[in-house]
CSV table of C-alpha atoms in Angstrom, one decimal:
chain,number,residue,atom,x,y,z
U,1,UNK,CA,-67.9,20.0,29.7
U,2,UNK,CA,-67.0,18.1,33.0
U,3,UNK,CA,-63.8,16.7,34.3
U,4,UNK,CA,-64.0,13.7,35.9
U,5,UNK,CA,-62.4,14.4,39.0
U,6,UNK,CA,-65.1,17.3,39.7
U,7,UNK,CA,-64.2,20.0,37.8
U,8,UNK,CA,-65.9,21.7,34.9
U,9,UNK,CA,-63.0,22.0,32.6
U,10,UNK,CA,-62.4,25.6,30.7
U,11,UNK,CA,-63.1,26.2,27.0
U,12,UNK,CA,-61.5,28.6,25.1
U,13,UNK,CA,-62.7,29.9,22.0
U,14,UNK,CA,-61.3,31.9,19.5
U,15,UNK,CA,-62.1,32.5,15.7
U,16,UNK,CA,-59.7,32.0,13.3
U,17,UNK,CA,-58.8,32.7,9.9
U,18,UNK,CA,-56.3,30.6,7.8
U,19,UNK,CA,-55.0,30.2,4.2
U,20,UNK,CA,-51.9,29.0,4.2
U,21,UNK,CA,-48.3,30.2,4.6
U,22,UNK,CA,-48.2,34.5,5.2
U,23,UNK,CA,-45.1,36.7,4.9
U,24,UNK,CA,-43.2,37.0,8.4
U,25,UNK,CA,-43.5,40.5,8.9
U,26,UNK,CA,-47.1,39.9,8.4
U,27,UNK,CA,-47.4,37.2,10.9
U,28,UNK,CA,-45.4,39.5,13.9
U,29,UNK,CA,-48.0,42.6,12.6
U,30,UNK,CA,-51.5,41.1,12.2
U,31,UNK,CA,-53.4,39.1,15.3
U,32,UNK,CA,-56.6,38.5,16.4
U,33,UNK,CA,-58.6,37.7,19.5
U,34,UNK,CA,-60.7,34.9,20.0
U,35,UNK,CA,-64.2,36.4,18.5
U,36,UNK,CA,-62.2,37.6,15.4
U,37,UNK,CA,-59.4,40.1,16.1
U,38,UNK,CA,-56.1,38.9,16.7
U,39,UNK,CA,-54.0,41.9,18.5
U,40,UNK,CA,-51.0,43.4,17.2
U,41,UNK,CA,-47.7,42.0,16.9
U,42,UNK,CA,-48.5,38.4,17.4
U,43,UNK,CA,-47.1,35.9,15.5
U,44,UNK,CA,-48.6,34.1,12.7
U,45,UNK,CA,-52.7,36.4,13.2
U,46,UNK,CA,-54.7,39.0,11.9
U,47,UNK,CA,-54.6,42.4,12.7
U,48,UNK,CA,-57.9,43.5,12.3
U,49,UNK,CA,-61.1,42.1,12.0
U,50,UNK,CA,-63.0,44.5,13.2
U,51,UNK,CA,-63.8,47.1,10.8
U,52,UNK,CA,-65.5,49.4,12.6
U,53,UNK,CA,-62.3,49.3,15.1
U,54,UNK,CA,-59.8,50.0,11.9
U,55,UNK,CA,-61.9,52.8,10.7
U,56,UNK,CA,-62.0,54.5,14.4
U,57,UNK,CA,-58.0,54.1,14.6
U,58,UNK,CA,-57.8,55.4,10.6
U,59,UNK,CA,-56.2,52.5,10.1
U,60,UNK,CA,-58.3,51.0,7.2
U,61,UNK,CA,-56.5,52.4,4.5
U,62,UNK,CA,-53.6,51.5,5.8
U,63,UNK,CA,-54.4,47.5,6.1
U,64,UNK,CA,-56.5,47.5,2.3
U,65,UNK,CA,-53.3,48.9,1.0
U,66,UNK,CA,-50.9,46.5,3.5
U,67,UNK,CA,-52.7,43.4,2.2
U,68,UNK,CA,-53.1,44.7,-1.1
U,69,UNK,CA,-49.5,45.4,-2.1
U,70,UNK,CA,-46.2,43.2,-1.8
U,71,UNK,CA,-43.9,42.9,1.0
U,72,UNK,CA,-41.3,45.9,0.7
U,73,UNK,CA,-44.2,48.1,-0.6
U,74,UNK,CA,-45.8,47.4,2.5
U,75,UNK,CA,-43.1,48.0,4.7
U,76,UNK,CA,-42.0,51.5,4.3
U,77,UNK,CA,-45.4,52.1,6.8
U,78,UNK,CA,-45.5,49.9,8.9
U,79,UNK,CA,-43.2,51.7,11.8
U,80,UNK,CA,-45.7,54.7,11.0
U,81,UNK,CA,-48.4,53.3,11.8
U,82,UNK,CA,-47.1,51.2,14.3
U,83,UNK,CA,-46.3,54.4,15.9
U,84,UNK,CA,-49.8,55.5,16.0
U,85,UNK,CA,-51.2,52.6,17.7
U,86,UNK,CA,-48.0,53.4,20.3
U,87,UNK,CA,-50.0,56.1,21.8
U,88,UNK,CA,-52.5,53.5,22.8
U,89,UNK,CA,-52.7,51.7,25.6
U,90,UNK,CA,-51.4,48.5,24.3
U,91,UNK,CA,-53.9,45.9,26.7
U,92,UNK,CA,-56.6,48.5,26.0
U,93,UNK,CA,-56.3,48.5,22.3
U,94,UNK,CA,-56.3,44.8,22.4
U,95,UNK,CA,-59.5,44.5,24.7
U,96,UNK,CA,-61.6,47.0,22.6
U,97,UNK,CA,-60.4,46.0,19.2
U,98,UNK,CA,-61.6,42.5,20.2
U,99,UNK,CA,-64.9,41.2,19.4
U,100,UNK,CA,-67.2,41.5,23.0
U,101,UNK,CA,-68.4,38.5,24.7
U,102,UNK,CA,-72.4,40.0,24.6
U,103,UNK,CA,-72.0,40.3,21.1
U,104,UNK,CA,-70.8,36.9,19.8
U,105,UNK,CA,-73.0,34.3,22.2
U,106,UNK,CA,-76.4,35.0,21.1
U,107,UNK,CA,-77.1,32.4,23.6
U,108,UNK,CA,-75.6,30.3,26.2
U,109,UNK,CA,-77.6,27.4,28.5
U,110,UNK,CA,-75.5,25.4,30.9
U,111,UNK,CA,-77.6,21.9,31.7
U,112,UNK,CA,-80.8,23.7,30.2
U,113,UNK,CA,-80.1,26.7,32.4
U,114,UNK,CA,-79.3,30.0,30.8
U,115,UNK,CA,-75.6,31.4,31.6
U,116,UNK,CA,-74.2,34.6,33.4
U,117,UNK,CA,-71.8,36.1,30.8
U,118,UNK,CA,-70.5,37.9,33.5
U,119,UNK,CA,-69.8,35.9,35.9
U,120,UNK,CA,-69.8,32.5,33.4
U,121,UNK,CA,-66.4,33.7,31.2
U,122,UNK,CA,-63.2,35.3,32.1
U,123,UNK,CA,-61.7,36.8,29.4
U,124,UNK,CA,-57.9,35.7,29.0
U,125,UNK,CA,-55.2,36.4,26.7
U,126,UNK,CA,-53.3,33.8,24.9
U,127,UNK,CA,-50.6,33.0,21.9
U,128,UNK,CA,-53.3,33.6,19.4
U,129,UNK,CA,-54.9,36.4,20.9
U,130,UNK,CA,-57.8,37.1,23.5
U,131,UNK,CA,-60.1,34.6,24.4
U,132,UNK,CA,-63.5,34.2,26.4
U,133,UNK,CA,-62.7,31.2,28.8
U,134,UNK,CA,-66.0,29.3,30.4
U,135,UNK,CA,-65.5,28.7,34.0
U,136,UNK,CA,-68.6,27.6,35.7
U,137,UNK,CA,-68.7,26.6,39.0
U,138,UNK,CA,-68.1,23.0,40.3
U,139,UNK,CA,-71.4,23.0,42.1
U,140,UNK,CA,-74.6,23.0,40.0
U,141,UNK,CA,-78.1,21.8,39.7
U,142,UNK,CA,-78.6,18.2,38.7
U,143,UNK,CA,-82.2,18.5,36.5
U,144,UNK,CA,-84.3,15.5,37.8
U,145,UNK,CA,-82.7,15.7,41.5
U,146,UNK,CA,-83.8,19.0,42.4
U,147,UNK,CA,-80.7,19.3,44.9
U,148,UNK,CA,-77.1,20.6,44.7
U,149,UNK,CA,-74.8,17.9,43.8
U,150,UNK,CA,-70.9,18.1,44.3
U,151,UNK,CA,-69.3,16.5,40.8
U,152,UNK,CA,-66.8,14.4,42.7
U,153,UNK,CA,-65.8,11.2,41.5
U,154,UNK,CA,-67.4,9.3,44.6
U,155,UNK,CA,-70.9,10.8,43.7
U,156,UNK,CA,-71.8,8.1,41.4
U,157,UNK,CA,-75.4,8.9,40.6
U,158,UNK,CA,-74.6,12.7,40.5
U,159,UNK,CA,-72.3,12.5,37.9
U,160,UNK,CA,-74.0,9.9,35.8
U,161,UNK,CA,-77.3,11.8,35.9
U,162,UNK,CA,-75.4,15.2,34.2
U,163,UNK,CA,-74.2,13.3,31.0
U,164,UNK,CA,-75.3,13.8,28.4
U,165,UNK,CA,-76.1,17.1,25.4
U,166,UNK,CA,-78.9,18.3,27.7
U,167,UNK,CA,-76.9,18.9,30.5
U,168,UNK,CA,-73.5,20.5,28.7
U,169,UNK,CA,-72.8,23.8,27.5
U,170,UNK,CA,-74.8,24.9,24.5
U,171,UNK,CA,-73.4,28.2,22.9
U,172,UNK,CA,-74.9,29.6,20.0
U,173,UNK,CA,-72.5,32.3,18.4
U,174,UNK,CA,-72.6,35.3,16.4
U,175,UNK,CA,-69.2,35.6,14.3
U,176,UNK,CA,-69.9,38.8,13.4
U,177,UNK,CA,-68.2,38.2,9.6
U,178,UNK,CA,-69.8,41.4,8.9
U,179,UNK,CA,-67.2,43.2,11.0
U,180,UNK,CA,-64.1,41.2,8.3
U,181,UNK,CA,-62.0,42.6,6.6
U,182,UNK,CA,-59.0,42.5,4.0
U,183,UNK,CA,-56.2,40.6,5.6
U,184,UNK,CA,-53.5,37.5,5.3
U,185,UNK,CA,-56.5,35.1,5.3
U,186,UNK,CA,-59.9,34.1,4.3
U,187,UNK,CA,-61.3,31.8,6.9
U,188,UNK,CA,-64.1,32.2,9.2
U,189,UNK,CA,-64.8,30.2,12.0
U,190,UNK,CA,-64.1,30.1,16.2
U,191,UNK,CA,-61.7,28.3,17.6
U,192,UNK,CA,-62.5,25.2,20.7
U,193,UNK,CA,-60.0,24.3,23.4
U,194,UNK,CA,-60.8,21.7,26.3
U,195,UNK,CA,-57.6,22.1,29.0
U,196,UNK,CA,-57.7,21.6,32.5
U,197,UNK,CA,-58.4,25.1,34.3
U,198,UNK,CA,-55.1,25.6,36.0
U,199,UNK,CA,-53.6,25.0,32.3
U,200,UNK,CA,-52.3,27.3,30.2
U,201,UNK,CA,-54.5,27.2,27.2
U,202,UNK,CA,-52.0,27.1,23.4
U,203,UNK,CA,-54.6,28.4,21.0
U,204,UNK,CA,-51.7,28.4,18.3
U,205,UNK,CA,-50.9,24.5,18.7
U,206,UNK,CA,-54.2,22.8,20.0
U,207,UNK,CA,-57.5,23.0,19.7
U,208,UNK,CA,-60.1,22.7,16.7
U,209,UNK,CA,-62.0,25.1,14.5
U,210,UNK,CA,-65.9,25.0,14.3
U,211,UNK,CA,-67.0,26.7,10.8
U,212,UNK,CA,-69.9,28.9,10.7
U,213,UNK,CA,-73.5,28.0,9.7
U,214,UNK,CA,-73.0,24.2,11.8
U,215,UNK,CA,-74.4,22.5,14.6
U,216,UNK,CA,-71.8,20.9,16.5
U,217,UNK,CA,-72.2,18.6,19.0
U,218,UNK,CA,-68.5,17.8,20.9
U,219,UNK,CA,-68.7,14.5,23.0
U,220,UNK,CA,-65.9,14.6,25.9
U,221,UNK,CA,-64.1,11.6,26.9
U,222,UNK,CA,-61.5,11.9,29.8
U,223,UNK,CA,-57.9,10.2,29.7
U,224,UNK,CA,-55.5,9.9,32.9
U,225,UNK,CA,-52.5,9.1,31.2
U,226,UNK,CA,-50.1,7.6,32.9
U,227,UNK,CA,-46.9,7.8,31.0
U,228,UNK,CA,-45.0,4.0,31.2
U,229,UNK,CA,-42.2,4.9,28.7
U,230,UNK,CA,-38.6,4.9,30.0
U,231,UNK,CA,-38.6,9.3,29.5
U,232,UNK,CA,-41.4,9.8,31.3
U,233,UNK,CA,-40.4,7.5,34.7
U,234,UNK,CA,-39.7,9.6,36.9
U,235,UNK,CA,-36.3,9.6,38.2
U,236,UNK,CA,-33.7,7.8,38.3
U,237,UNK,CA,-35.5,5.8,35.7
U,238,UNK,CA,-36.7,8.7,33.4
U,239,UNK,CA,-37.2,12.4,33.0
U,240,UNK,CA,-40.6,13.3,34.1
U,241,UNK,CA,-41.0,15.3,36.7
U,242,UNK,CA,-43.6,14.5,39.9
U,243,UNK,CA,-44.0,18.5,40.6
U,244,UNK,CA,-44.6,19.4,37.1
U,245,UNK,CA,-48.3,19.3,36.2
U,246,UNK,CA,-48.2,21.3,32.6
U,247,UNK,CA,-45.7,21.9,30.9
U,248,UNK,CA,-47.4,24.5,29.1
U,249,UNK,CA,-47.0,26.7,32.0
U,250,UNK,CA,-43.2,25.6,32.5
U,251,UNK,CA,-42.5,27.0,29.0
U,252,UNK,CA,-44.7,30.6,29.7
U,253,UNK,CA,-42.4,31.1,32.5
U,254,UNK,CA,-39.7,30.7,30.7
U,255,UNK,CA,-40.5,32.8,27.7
U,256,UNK,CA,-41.7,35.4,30.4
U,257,UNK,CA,-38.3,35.3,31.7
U,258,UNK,CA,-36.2,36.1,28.5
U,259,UNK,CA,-38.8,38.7,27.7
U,260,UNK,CA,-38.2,40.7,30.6
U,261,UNK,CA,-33.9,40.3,30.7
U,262,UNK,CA,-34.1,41.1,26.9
U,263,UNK,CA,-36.9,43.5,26.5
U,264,UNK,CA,-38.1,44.9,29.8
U,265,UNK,CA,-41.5,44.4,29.0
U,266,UNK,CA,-43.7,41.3,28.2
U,267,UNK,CA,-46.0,40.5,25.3
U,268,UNK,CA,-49.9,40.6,25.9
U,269,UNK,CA,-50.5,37.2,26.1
U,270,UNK,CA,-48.1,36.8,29.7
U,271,UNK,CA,-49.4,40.1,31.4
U,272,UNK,CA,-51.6,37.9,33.9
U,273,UNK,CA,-49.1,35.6,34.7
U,274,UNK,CA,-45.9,37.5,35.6
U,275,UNK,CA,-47.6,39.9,38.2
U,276,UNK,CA,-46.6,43.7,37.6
U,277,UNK,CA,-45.1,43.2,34.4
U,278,UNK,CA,-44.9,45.7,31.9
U,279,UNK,CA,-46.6,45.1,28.9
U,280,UNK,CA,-44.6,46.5,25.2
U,281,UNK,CA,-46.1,49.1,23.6
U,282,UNK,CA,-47.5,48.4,19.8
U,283,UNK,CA,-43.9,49.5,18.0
U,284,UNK,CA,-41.7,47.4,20.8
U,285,UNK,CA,-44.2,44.6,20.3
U,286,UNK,CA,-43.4,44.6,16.3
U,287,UNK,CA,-39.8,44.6,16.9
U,288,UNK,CA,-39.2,42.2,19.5
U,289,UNK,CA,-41.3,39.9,17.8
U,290,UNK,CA,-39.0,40.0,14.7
U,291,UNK,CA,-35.7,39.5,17.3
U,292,UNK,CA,-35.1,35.4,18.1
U,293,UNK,CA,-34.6,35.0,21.9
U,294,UNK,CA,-31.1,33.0,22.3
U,295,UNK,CA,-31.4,29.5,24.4
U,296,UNK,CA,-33.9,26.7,24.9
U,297,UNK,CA,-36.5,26.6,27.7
U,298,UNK,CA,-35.7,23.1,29.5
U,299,UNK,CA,-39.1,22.5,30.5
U,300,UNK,CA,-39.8,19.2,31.8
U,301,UNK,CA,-42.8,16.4,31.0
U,302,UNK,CA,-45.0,15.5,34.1
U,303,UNK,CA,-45.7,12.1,35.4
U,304,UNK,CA,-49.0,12.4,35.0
U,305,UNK,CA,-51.5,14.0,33.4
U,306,UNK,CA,-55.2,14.8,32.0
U,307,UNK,CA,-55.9,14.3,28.6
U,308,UNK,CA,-59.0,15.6,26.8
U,309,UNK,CA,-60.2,13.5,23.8
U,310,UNK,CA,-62.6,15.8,22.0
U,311,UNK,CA,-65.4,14.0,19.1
U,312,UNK,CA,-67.1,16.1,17.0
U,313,UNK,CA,-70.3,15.6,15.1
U,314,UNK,CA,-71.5,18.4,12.5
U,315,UNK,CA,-74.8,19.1,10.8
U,316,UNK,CA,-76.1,21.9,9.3
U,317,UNK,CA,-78.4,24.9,10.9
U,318,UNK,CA,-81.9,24.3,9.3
U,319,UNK,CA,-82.5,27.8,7.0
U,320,UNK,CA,-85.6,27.9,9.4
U,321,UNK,CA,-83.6,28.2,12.3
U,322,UNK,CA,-81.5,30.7,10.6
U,323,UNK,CA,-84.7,32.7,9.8
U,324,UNK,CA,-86.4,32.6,13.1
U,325,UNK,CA,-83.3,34.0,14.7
U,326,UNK,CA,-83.1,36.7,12.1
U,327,UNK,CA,-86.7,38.0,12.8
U,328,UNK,CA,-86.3,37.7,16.3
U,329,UNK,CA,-87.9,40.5,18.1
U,330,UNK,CA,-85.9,39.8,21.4
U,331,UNK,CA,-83.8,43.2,22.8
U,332,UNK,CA,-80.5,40.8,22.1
U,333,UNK,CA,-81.7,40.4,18.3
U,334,UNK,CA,-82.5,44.5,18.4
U,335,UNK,CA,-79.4,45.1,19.4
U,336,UNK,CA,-76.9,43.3,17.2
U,337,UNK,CA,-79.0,44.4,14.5
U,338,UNK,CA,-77.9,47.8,15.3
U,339,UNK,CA,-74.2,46.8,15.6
U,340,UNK,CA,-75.2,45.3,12.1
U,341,UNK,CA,-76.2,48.4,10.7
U,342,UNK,CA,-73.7,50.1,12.0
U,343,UNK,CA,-70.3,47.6,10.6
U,344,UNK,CA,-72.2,47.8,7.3
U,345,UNK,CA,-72.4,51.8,7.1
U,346,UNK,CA,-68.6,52.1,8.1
U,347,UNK,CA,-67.9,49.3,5.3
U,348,UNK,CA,-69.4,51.4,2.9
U,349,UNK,CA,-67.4,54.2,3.9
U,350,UNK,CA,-63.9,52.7,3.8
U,351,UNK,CA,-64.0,49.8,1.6
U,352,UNK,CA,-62.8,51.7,-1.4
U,353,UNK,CA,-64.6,50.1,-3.9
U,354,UNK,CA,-67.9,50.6,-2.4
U,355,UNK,CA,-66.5,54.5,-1.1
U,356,UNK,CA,-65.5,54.9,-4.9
U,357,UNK,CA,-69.7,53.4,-6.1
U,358,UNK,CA,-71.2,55.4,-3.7
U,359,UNK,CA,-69.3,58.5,-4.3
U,360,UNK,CA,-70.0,58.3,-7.9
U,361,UNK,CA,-74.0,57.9,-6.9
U,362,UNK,CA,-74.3,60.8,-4.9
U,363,UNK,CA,-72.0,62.9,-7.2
U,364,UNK,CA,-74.9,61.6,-9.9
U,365,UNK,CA,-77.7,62.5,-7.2
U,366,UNK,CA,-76.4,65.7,-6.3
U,367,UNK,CA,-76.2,66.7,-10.2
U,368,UNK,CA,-79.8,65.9,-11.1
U,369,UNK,CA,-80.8,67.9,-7.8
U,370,UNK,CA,-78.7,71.1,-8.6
U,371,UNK,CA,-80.7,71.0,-12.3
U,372,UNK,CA,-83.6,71.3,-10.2
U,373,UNK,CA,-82.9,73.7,-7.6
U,374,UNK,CA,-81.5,75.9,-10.7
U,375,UNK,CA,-84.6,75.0,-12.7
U,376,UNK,CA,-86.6,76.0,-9.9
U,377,UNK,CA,-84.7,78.9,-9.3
U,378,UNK,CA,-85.2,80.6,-12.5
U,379,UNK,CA,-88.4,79.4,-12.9
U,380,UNK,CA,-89.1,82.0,-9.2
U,381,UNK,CA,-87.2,84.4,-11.1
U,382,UNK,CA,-89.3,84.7,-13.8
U,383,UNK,CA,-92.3,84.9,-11.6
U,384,UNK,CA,-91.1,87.3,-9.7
U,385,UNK,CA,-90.3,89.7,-12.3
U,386,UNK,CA,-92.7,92.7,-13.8
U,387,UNK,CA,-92.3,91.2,-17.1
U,388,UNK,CA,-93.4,87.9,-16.1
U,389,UNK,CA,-96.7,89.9,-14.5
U,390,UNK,CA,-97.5,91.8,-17.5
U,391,UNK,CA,-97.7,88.3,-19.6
U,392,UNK,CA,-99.7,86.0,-17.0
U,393,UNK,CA,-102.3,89.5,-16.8
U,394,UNK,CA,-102.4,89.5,-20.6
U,395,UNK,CA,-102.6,85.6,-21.1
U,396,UNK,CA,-105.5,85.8,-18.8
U,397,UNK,CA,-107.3,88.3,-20.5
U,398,UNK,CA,-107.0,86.6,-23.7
U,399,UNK,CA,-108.7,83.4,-21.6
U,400,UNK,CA,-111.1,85.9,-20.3
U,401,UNK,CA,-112.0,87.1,-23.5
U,402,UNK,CA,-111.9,83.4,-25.2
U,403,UNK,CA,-114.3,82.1,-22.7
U,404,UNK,CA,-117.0,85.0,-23.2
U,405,UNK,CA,-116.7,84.6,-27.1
U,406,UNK,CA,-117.4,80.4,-26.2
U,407,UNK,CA,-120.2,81.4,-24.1
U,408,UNK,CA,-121.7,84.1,-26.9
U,409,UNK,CA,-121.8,81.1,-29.2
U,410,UNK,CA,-123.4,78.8,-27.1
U,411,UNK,CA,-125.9,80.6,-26.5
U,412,UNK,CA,-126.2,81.2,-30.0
U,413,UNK,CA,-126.4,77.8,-30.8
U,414,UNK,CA,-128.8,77.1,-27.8
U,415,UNK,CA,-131.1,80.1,-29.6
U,416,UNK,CA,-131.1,78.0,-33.0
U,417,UNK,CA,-132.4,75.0,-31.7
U,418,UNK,CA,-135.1,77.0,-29.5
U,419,UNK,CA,-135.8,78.2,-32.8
U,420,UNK,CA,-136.3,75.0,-34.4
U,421,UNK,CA,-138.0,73.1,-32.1
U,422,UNK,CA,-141.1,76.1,-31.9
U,423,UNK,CA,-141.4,76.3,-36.2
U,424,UNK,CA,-141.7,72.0,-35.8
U,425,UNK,CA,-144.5,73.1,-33.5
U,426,UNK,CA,-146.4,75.4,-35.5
U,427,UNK,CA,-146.3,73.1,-38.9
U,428,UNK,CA,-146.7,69.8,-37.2
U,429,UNK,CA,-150.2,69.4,-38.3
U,430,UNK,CA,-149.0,70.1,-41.6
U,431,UNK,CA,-146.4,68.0,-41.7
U,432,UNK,CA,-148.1,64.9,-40.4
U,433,UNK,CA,-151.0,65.0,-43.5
U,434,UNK,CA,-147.5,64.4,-45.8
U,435,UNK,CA,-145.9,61.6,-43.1
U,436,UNK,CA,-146.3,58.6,-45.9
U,437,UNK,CA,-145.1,61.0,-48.9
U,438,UNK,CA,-142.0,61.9,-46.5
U,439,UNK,CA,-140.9,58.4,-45.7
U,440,UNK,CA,-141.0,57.4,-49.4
């Protein structure tokens, strides 16, 4: 998306997962990033949705039971497990519990052209989690013009000729439900925010939630709003403030600032914005989350500023689409259906119901296979023994002698009917003189 003053504005993306109101302890404990994993100690998120990251921390158990049980039941291990996590790096934790960038775009095109993930998205932390920010570059290639063109508001024709779905960002993303699991709530889906780059991006209050299995198509109108009512005049007519441009920021700066006089350390989120900061570990994270900070952060409205008016339009992916993308042969489509594989053979080995099924299979299996390896054993015993000799040499003498008494009678038999046919040829003269008197 492109701001009209000649910047490409940043999007922010996160899944979610809603359902309602969730107990308060569970809403400091459970987070998750923007591609499905909200980290730890964040209010109102998801621990895990990874489950390939919860069964590498052991932590699966823990979480099936968590959001299996109530409240107090649930509570007596938390600071346990808490403590665990405390021997993690708490920004590392975060960064490889999350969903990676390569592995939810399946592809990205920016004005037909394909993107640099690398170089393309800066991954950020926010209130909601971490989240993969797009940050293109001003300057791009206008299709049609064949040149460079600067997207400044005087550029007229430049700008005009980039409007438009062919020249926008096209994502097509992988949320990875396979790697869900059992927590607070049930939604799928990845969270859109359009903010100005130099804004601080509120995941929890703004934005909108694309559900999976859709084609959206967001159409970008840009606002300057000037504010005319009597609190926003700057003063001394109002309160708005020329040197404020987001207020956003004005209130991170201020939550920064109680953190560190009350805590000594800062949540995630605020790391990259409060220079050498330390960051809480897992178990101060859960506990300062459940203290309230005392006073109000007096953070000023600006004069002016940019508003982005999102419209969406939704349609279905064609099953087609679906299916093509499935069977695609492309290293991209190899790999993710390895990491595929690989989500679904840890689910089966900590989800319990599935543990319990496939236990009770290869209990079954491994029954039938010990009959035979103890079938098969006696049966070598026998063999092996002198007993067993002495029967297989008289049981093939009795064939031996069976088959020589067959072959006696054959040849018996085969001496009759020589026999026969050589007295028909002696009285066949005979015989023929009584041929009528025979056939009466």
């Amino acid at each position: 998306m492109m701001e009209k003053g000649g910047k490409v504005s940043d999007v922010s993306m996160e899944k979610v997962s809603r359902n309602g109101d969730t107990p308060d302890l569970r809403s400091v404990l459970t987070n998750t990033t923007c591609h499905g994993v909200k980290h730890i100690a964040e209010q109102d998120s998801h621990i895990f949705r990874k489950i390939t990251k919860a069964a590498e921390y052991n932590l699966f158990d823990f979480l099936e039971n968590y959001y299996s049980s109530d409240k107090a039941q649930a509570n007596e291990a938390v600071l346990q497990h808490m403590t665990i996590l405390n021997e993690t790096d708490t920004s590392v934790f975060i960064r490889d519990a999350a969903h990676q960038l390569e592995d939810s775009i399946y592809r990205c095109t920016w004005a037909e052209q394909p993107c640099d993930l690398k170089n393309d998205f800066e991954t950020t932390s926010s209130d909601l989690g971490v989240c993969y920010t797009y940050m293109k570059e001003n300057t791009v290639t206008a299709p049609g013009i064949g040149i460079k063109h600067r997207l400044l508001l005087d550029n007229i024709e430049a700008y005009y000729h980039l409007l438009g779905s062919r020249n926008a960002l096209s994502l097509v993303l992988n949320l990875e439900q396979y790697e869900y699991m059992k927590g607070p709530h049930d939604d799928a889906g990845v969270k859109v925010l359009l903010h100005d780059p130099d804004e601080v991006a509120l995941m929890g209050d703004l934005g909108f939630v694309l559900a999976p299995g859709t084609h959206t198509m967001i159409i970008q109108a840009f606002v300057t709003a000037h504010f005319i009512q009597r609190s926003s005049l700057p003063a001394p007519y109002g309160l708005c403030h020329e040197d404020i441009r987001f207020r956003s920021n004005c209130l991170l700066e201020c939550q920064i600032q109680k953190w560190i006089e009350e805590f000594k350390c800062v949540d995630v989120h605020m790391q990259n914005s409060c220079g050498n900061c330390t960051v809480c570990g897992m178990e101060e994270l859960h506990t300062n989350r459940l203290k309230k900070l005392s006073g109000d952060c007096d953070c000023p409205v600006p004069c002016t500023r940019t508003m982005y008016d999102p419209r969406l339009s939704y349609a279905q992916i064609s099953r087609n689409n679906i299916e093509r993308l499935a069977k695609g042969s492309s290293q991209e489509t190899s790999e993710l259906k390895t990491k595929f594989h690989s989500a679904r053979e840890v689910q089966e080995r900590v989800v319990k119901v599935k543990a319990d099924a496939n236990e009770e299979r290869i209990i079954s299996l491994l029954k039938v296979v010990s009959e035979i390896q103890g079938a098969v054993k006696e049966g070598m015993s026998y063999l092996n023994s002198s007993s067993a000799l002495a029967n297989h040499i008289q049981i093939g003498n009795i064939f031996t002698e069976d088959a020589n008494l067959f072959l006696s009678t054959l040849k018996a038999i085969s001496q009759a009917y020589t026999s026969q046919r050589a007295i028909l040829n002696i009285y066949k003269d005979i015989l023929y003189l009584y041929e009528d008197r025979l056939a009466l």
